[in-house]
JSON list of C-alpha atoms in Angstrom, two decimals:
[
{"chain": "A", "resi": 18, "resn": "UNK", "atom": "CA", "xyz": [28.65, 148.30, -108.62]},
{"chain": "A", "resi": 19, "resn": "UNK", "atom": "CA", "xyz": [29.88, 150.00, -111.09]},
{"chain": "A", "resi": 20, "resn": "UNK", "atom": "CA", "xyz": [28.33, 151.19, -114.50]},
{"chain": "A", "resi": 21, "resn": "UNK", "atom": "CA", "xyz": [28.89, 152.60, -117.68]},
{"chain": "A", "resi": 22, "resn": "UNK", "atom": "CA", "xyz": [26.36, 154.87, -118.08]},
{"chain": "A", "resi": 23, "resn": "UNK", "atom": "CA", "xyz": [27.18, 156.31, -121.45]},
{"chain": "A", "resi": 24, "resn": "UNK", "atom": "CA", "xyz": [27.56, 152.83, -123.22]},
{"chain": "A", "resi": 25, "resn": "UNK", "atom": "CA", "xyz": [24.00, 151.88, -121.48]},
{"chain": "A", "resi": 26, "resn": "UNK", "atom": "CA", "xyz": [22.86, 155.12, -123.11]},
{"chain": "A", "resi": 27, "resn": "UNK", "atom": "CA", "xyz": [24.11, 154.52, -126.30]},
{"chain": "A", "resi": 28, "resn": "UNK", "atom": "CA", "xyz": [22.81, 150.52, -126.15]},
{"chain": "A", "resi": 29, "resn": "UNK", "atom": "CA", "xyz": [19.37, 152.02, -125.42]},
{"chain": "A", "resi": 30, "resn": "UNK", "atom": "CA", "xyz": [19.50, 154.55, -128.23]},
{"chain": "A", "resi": 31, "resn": "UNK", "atom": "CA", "xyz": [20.85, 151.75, -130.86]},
{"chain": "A", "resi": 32, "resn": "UNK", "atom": "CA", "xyz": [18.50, 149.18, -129.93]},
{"chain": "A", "resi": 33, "resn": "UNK", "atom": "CA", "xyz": [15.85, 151.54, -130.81]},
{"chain": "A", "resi": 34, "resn": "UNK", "atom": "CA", "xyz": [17.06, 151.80, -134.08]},
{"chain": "A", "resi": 35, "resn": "UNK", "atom": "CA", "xyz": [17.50, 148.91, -135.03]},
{"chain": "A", "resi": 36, "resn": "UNK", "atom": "CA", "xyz": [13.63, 148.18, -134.34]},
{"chain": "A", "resi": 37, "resn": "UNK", "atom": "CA", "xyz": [12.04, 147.75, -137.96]},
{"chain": "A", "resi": 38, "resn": "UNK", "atom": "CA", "xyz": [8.51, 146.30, -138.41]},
{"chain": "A", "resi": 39, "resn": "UNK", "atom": "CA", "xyz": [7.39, 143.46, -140.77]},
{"chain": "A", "resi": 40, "resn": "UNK", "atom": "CA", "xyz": [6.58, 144.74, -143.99]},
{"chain": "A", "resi": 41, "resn": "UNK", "atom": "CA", "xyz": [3.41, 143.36, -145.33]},
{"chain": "A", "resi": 42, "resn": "UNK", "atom": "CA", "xyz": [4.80, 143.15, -148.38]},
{"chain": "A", "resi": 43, "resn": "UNK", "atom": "CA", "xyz": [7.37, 140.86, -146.26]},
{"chain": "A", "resi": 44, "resn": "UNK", "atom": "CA", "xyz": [4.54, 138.78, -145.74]},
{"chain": "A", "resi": 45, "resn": "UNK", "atom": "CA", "xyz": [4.14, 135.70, -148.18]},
{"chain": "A", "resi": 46, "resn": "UNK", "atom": "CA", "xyz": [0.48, 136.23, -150.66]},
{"chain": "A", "resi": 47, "resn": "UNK", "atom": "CA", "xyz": [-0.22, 132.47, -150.29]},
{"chain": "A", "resi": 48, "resn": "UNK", "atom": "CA", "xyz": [-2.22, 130.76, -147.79]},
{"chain": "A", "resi": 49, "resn": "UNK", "atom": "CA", "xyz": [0.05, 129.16, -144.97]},
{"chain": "A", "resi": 50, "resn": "UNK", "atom": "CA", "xyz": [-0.49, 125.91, -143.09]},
{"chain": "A", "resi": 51, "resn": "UNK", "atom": "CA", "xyz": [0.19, 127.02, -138.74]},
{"chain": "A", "resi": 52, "resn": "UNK", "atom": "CA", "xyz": [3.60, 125.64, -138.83]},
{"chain": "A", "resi": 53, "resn": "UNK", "atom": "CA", "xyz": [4.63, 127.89, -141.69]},
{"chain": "A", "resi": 54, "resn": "UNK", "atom": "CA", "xyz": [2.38, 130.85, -139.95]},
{"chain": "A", "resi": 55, "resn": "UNK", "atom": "CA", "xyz": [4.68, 130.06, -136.51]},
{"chain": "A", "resi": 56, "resn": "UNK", "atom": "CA", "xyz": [7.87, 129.46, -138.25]},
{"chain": "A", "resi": 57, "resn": "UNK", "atom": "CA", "xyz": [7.77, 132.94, -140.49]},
{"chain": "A", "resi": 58, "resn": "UNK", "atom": "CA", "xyz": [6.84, 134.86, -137.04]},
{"chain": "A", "resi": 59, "resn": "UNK", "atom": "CA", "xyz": [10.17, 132.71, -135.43]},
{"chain": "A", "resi": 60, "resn": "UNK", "atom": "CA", "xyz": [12.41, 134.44, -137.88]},
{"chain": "A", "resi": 61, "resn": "UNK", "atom": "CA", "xyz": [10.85, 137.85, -138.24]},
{"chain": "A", "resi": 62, "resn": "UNK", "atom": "CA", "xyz": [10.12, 138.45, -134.88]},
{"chain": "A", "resi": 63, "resn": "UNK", "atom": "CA", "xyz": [12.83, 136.57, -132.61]},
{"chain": "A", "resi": 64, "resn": "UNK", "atom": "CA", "xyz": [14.89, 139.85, -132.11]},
{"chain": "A", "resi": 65, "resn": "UNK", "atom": "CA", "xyz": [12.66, 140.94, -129.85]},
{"chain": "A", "resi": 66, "resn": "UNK", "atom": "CA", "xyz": [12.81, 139.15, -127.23]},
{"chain": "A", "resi": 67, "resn": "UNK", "atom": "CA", "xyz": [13.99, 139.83, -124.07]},
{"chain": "A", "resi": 68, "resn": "UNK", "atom": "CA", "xyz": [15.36, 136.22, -124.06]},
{"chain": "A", "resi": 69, "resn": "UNK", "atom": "CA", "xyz": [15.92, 135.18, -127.51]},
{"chain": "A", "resi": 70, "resn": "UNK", "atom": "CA", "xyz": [17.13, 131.84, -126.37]},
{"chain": "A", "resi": 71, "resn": "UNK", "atom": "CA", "xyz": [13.98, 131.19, -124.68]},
{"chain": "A", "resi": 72, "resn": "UNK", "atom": "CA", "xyz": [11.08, 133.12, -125.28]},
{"chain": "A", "resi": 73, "resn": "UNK", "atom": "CA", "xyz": [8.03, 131.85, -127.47]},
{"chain": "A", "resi": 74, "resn": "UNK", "atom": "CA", "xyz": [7.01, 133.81, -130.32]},
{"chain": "A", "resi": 75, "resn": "UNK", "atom": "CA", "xyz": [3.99, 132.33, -131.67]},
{"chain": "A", "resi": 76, "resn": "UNK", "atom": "CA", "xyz": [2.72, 129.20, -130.63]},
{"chain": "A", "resi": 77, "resn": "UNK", "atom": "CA", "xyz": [-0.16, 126.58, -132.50]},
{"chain": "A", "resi": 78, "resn": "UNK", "atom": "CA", "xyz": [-1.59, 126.74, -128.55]},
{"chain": "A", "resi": 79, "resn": "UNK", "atom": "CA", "xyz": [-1.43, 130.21, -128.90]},
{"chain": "A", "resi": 80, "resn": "UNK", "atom": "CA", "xyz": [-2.97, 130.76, -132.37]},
{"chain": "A", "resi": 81, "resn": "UNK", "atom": "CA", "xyz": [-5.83, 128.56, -131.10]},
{"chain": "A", "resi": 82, "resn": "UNK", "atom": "CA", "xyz": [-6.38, 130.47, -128.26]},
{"chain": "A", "resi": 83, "resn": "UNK", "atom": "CA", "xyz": [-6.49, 133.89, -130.49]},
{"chain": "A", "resi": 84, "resn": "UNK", "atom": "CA", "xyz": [-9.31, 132.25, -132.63]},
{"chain": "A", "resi": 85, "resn": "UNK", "atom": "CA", "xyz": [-11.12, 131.08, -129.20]},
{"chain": "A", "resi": 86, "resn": "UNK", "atom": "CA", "xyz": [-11.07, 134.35, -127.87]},
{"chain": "A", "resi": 87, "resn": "UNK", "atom": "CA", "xyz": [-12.37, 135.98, -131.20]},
{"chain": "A", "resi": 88, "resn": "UNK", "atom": "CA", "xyz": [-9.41, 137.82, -131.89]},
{"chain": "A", "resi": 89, "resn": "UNK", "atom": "CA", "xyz": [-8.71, 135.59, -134.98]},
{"chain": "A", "resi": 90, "resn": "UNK", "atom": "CA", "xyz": [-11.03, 134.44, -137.34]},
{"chain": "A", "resi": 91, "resn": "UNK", "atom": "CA", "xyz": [-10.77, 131.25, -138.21]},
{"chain": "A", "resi": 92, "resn": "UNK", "atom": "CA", "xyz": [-7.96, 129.44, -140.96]},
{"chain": "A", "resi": 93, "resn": "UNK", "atom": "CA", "xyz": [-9.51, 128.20, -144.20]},
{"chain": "A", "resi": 94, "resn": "UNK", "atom": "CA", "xyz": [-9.28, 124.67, -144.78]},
{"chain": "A", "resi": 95, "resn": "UNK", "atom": "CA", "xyz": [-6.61, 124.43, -142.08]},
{"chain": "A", "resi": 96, "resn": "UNK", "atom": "CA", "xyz": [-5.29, 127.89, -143.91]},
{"chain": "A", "resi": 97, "resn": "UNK", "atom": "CA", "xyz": [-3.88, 131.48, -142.84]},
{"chain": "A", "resi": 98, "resn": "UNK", "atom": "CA", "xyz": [-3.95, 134.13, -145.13]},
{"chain": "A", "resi": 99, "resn": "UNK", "atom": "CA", "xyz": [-1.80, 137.37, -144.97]},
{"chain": "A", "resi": 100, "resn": "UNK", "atom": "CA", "xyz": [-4.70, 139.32, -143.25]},
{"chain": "A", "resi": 101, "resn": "UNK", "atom": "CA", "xyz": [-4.26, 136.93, -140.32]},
{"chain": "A", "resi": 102, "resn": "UNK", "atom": "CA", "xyz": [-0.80, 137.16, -140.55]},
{"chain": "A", "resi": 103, "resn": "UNK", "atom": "CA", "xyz": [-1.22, 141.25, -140.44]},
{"chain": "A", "resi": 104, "resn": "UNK", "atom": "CA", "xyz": [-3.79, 140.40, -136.98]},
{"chain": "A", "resi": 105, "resn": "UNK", "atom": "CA", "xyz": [-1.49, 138.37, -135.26]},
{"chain": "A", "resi": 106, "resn": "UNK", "atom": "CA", "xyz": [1.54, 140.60, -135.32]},
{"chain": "A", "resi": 107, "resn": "UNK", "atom": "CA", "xyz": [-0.71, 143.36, -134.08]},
{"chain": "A", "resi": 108, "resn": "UNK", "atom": "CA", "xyz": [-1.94, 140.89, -131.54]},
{"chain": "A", "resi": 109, "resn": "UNK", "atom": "CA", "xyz": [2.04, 139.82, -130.72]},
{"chain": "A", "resi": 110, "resn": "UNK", "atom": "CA", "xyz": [3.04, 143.81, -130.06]},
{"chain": "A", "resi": 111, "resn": "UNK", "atom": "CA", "xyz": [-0.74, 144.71, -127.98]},
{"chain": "A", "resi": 112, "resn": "UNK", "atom": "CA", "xyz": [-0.21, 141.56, -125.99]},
{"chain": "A", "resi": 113, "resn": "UNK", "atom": "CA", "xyz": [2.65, 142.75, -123.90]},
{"chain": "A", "resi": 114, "resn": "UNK", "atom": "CA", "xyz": [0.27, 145.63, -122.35]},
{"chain": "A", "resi": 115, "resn": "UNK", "atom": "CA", "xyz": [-3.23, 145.05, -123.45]},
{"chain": "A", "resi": 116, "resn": "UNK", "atom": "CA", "xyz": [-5.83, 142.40, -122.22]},
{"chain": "A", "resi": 117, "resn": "UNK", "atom": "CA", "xyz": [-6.97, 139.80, -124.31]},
{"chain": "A", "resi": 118, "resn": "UNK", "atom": "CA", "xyz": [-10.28, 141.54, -123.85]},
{"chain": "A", "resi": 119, "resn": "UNK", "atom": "CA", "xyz": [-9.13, 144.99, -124.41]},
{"chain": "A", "resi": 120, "resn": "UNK", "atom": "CA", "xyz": [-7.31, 143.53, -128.07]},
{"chain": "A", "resi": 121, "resn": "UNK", "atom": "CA", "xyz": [-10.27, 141.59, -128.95]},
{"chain": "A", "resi": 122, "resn": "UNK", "atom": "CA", "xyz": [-12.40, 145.19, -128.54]},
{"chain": "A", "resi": 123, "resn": "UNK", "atom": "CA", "xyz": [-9.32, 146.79, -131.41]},
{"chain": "A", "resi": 124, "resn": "UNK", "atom": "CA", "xyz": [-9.64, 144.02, -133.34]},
{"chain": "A", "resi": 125, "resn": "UNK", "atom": "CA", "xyz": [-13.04, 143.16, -133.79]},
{"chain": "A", "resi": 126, "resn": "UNK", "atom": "CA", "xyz": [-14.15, 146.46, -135.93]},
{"chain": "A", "resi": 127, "resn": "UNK", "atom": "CA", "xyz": [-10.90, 145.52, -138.22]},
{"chain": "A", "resi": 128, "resn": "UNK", "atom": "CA", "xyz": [-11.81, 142.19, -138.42]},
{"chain": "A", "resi": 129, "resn": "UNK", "atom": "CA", "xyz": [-15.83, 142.87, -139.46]},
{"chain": "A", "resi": 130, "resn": "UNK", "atom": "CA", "xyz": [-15.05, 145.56, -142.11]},
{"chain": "A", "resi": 131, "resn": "UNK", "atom": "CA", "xyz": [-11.79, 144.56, -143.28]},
{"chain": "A", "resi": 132, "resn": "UNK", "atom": "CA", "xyz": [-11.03, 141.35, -143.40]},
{"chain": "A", "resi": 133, "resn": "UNK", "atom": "CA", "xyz": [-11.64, 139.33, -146.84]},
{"chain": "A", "resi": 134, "resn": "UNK", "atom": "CA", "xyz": [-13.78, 142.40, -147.55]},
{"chain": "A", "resi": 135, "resn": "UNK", "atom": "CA", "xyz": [-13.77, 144.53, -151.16]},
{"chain": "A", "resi": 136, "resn": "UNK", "atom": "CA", "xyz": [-14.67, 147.95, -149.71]},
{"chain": "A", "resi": 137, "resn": "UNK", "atom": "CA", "xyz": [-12.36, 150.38, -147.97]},
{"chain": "A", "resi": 138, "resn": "UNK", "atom": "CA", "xyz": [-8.75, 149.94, -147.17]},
{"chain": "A", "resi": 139, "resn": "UNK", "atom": "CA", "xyz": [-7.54, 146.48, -147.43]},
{"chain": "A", "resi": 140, "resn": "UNK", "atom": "CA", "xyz": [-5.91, 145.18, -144.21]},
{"chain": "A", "resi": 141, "resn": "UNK", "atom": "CA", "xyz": [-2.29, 145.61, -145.53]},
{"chain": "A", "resi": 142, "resn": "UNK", "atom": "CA", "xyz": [-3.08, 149.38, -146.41]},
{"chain": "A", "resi": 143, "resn": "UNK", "atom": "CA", "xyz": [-4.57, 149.92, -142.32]},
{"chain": "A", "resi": 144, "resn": "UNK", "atom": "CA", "xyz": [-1.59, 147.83, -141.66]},
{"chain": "A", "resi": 145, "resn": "UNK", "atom": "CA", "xyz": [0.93, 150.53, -143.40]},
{"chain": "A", "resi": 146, "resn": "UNK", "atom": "CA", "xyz": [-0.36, 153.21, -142.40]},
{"chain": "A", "resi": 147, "resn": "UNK", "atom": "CA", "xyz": [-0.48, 152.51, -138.90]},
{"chain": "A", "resi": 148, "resn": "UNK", "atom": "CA", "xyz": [3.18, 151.27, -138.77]},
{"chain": "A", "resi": 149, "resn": "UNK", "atom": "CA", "xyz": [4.01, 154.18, -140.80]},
{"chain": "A", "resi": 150, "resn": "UNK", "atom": "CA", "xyz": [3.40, 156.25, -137.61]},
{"chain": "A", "resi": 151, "resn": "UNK", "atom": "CA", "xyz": [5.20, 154.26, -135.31]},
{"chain": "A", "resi": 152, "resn": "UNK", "atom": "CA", "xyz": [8.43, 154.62, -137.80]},
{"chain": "A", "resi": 153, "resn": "UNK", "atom": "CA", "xyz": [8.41, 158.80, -137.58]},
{"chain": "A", "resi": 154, "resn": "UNK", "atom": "CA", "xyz": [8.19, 157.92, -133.32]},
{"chain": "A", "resi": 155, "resn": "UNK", "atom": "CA", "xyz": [11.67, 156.91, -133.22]},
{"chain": "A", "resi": 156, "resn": "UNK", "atom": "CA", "xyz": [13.30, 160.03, -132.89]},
{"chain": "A", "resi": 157, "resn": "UNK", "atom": "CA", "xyz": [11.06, 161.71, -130.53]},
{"chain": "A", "resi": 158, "resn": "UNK", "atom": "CA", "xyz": [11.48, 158.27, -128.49]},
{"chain": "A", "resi": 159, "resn": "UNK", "atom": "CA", "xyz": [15.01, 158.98, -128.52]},
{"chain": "A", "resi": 160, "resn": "UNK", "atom": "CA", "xyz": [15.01, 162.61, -127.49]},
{"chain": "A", "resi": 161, "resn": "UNK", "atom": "CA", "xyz": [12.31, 161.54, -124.77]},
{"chain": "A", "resi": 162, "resn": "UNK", "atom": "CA", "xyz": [14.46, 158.43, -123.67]},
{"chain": "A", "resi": 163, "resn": "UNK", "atom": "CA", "xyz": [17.60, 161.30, -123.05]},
{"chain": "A", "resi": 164, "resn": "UNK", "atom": "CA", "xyz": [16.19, 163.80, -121.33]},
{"chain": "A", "resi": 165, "resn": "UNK", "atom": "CA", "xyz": [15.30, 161.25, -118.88]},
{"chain": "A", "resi": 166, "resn": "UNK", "atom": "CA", "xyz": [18.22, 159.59, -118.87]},
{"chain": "A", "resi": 167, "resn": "UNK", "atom": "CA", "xyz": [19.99, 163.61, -117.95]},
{"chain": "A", "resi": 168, "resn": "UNK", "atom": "CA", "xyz": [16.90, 164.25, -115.03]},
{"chain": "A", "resi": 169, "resn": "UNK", "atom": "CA", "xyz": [18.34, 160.67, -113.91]},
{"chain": "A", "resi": 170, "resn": "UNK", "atom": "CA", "xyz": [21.31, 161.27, -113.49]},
{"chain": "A", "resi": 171, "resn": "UNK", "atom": "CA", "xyz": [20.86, 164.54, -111.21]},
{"chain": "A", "resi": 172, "resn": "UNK", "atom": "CA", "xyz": [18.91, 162.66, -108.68]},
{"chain": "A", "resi": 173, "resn": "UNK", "atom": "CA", "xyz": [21.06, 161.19, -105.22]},
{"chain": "A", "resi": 174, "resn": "UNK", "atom": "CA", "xyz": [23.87, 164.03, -105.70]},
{"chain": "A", "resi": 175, "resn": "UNK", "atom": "CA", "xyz": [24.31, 163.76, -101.78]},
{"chain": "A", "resi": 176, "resn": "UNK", "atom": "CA", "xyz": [24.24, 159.62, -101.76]},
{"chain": "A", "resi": 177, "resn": "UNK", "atom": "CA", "xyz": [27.53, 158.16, -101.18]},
{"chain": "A", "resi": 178, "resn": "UNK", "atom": "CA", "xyz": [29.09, 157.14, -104.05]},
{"chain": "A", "resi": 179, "resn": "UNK", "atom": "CA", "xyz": [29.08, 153.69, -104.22]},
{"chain": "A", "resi": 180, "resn": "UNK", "atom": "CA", "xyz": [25.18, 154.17, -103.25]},
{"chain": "A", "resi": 181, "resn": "UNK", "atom": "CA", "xyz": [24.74, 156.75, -106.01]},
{"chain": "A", "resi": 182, "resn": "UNK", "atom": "CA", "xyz": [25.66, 154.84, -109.35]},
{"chain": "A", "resi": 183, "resn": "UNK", "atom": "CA", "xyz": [22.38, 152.02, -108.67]},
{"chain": "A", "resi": 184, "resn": "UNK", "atom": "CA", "xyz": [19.82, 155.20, -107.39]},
{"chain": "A", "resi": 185, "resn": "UNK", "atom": "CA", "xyz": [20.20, 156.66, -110.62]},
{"chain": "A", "resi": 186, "resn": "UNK", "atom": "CA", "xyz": [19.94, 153.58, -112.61]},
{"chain": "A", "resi": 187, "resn": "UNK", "atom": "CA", "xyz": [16.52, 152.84, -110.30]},
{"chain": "A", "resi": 188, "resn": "UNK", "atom": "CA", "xyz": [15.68, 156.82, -111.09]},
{"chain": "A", "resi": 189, "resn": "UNK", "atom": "CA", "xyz": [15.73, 156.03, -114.60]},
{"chain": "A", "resi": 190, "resn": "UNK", "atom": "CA", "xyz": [13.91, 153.15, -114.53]},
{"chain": "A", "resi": 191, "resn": "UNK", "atom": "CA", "xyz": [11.27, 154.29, -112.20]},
{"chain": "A", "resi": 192, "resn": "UNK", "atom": "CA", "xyz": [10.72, 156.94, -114.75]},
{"chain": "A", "resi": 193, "resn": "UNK", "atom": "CA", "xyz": [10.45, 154.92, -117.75]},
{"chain": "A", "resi": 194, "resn": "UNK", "atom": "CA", "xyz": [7.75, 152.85, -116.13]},
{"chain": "A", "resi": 195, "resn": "UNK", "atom": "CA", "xyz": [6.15, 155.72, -115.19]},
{"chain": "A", "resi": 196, "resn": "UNK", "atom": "CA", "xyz": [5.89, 157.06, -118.22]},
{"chain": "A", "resi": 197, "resn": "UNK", "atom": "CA", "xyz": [4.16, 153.58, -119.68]},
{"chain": "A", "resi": 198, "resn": "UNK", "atom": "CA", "xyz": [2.24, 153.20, -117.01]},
{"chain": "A", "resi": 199, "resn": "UNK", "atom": "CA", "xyz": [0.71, 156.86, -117.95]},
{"chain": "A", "resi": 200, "resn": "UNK", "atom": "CA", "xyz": [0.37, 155.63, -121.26]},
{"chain": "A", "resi": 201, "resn": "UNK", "atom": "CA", "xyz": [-1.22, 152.52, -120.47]},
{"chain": "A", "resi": 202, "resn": "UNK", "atom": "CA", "xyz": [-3.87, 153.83, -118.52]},
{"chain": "A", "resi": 203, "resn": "UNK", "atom": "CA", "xyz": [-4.75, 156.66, -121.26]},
{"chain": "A", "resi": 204, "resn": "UNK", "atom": "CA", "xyz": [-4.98, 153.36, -123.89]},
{"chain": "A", "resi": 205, "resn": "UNK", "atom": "CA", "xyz": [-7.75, 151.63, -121.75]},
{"chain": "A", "resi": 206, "resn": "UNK", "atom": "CA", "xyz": [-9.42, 154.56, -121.33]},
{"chain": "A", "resi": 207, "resn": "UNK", "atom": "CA", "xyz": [-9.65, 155.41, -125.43]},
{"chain": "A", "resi": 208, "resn": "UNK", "atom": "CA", "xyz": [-10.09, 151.65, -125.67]},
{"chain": "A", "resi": 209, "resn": "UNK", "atom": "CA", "xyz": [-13.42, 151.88, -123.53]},
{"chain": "A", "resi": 210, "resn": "UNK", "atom": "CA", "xyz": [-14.30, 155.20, -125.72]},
{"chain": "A", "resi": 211, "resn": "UNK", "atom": "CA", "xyz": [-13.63, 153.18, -128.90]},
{"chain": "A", "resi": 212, "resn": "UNK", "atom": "CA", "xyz": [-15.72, 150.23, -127.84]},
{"chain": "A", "resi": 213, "resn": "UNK", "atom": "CA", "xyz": [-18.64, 152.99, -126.71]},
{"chain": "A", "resi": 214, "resn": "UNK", "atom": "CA", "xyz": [-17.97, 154.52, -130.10]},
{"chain": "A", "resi": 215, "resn": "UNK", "atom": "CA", "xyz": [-18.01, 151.25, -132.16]},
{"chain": "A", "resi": 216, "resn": "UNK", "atom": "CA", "xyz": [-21.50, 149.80, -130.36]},
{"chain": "A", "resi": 217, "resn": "UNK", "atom": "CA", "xyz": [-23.07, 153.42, -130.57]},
{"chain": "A", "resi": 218, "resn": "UNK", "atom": "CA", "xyz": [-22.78, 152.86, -134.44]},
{"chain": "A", "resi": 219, "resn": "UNK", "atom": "CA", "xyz": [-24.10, 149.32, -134.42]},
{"chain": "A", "resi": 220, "resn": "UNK", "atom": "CA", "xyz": [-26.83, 150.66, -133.70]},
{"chain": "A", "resi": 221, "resn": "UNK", "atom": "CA", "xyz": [-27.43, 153.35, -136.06]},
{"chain": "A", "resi": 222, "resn": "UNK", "atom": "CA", "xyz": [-29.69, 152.05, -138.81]},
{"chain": "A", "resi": 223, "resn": "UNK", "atom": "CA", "xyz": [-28.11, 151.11, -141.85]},
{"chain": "A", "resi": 224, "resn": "UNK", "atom": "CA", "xyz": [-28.82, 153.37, -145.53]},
{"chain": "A", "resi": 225, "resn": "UNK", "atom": "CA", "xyz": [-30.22, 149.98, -146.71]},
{"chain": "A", "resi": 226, "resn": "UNK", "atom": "CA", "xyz": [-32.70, 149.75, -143.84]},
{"chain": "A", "resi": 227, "resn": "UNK", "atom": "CA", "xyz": [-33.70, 153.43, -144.46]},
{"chain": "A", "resi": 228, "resn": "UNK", "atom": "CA", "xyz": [-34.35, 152.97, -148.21]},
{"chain": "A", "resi": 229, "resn": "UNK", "atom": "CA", "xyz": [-36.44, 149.56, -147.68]},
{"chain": "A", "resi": 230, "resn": "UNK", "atom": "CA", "xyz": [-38.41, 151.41, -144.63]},
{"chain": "A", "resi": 231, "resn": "UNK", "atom": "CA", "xyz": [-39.40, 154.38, -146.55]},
{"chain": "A", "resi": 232, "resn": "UNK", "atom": "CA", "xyz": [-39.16, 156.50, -144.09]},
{"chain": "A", "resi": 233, "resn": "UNK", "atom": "CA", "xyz": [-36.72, 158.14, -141.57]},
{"chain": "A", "resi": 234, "resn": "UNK", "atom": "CA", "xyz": [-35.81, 155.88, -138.12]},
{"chain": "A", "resi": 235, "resn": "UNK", "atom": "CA", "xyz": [-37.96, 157.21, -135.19]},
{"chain": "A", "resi": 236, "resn": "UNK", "atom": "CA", "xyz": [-35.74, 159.51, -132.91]}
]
């Protein structure tokens, strides 16, 4: 087996620059029936599939399932607005390591304070910002991705050859799933804190409460 291991460097490296996020100013400010909702996703989002050929992007079964599961709220008359546009492509990029439980528990804060409601950010603005972050990643991805890629390639000196060319290729991955299984584990855990975080203030009594009460909550 035989490969080229500075092209699959440099494939790696331009594939993560050509990742670019939907805009929401991308998105369309009308309401959208689900077969306009699925088709938009189909042409924004088909490039990042593993099997573009193949893969589903967004599906109606799908879409049903999100607003089942409370991770959507509902279409009006039949409707989607942009701020359920903005959920479901969060929902399309948490799906691939998050549990429909654990995205519901993200969500559902966003979806009580923000959605279709005057104060605070809008969606779009969270929406932004957020993605506005994951743009300034890209280079420390990169320099993270090739320092792994140069520990790889140290590893099996002593392996015959023909042995030594597939070890490094399995070092590499090993440590690239490593590193998002890490990851993964430190999201459910701030997950768990968020959802502690999030009830903990639920229960807090509200200003309005206070003011009709007269008097401070007992402790």
């Amino acid at each position: 087996m035989t490969i080229d291991r500075e092209n699959l460097l440099n494939s790696i490296l331009d594939s993560l620059g050509r990742i670019q996020h939907i805009s929401a100013d991308d998105i369309p400010n009308i309401d959208l029936y689900m077969d306009q909702v699925t088709t938009f996703m189909e042409k924004r989002l088909r490039s990042t599939t593993r099997n573009p050929a193949e893969d589903k992007i967004l599906t109606k079964t799908m879409i049903n399932n999100y607003a089942k599961n409370d991770l959507l709220p509902p279409p009006v008359r039949k409707k989607y607005s942009k701020e359920h546009m903005l959920l479901l492509i969060f929902i399309y990029y948490y799906k691939g390591i998050l549990s429909i439980g654990d995205i519901q528990t993200l969500l559902k804060p966003l979806t009580e304070r923000y959605f279709h409601v005057g104060n605070g950010p809008s969606l779009s603005e969270i929406y932004e910002e957020v993605f506005s972050l994951e743009k300034e990643e890209i280079s420390g991805l990169k320099e993270d991705i090739i320092k792994k890629f140069s520990a790889s390639q140290k590893t099996f000196q002593e392996a015959p050859e023909k042995d030594r060319e597939i070890l490094q290729l399995f070092s590499f991955i090993s440590m690239l799933s490593y590193d998002v299984y890490v990851k993964k584990l430190l999201i459910e855990k701030m997950i768990d804190s968020f959802q502690s975080a999030t009830a903990r203030e639920k229960q807090r009594p509200s200003p309005d409460r206070k003011e009709k009460s007269g008097k401070e909550p007992r402790k």
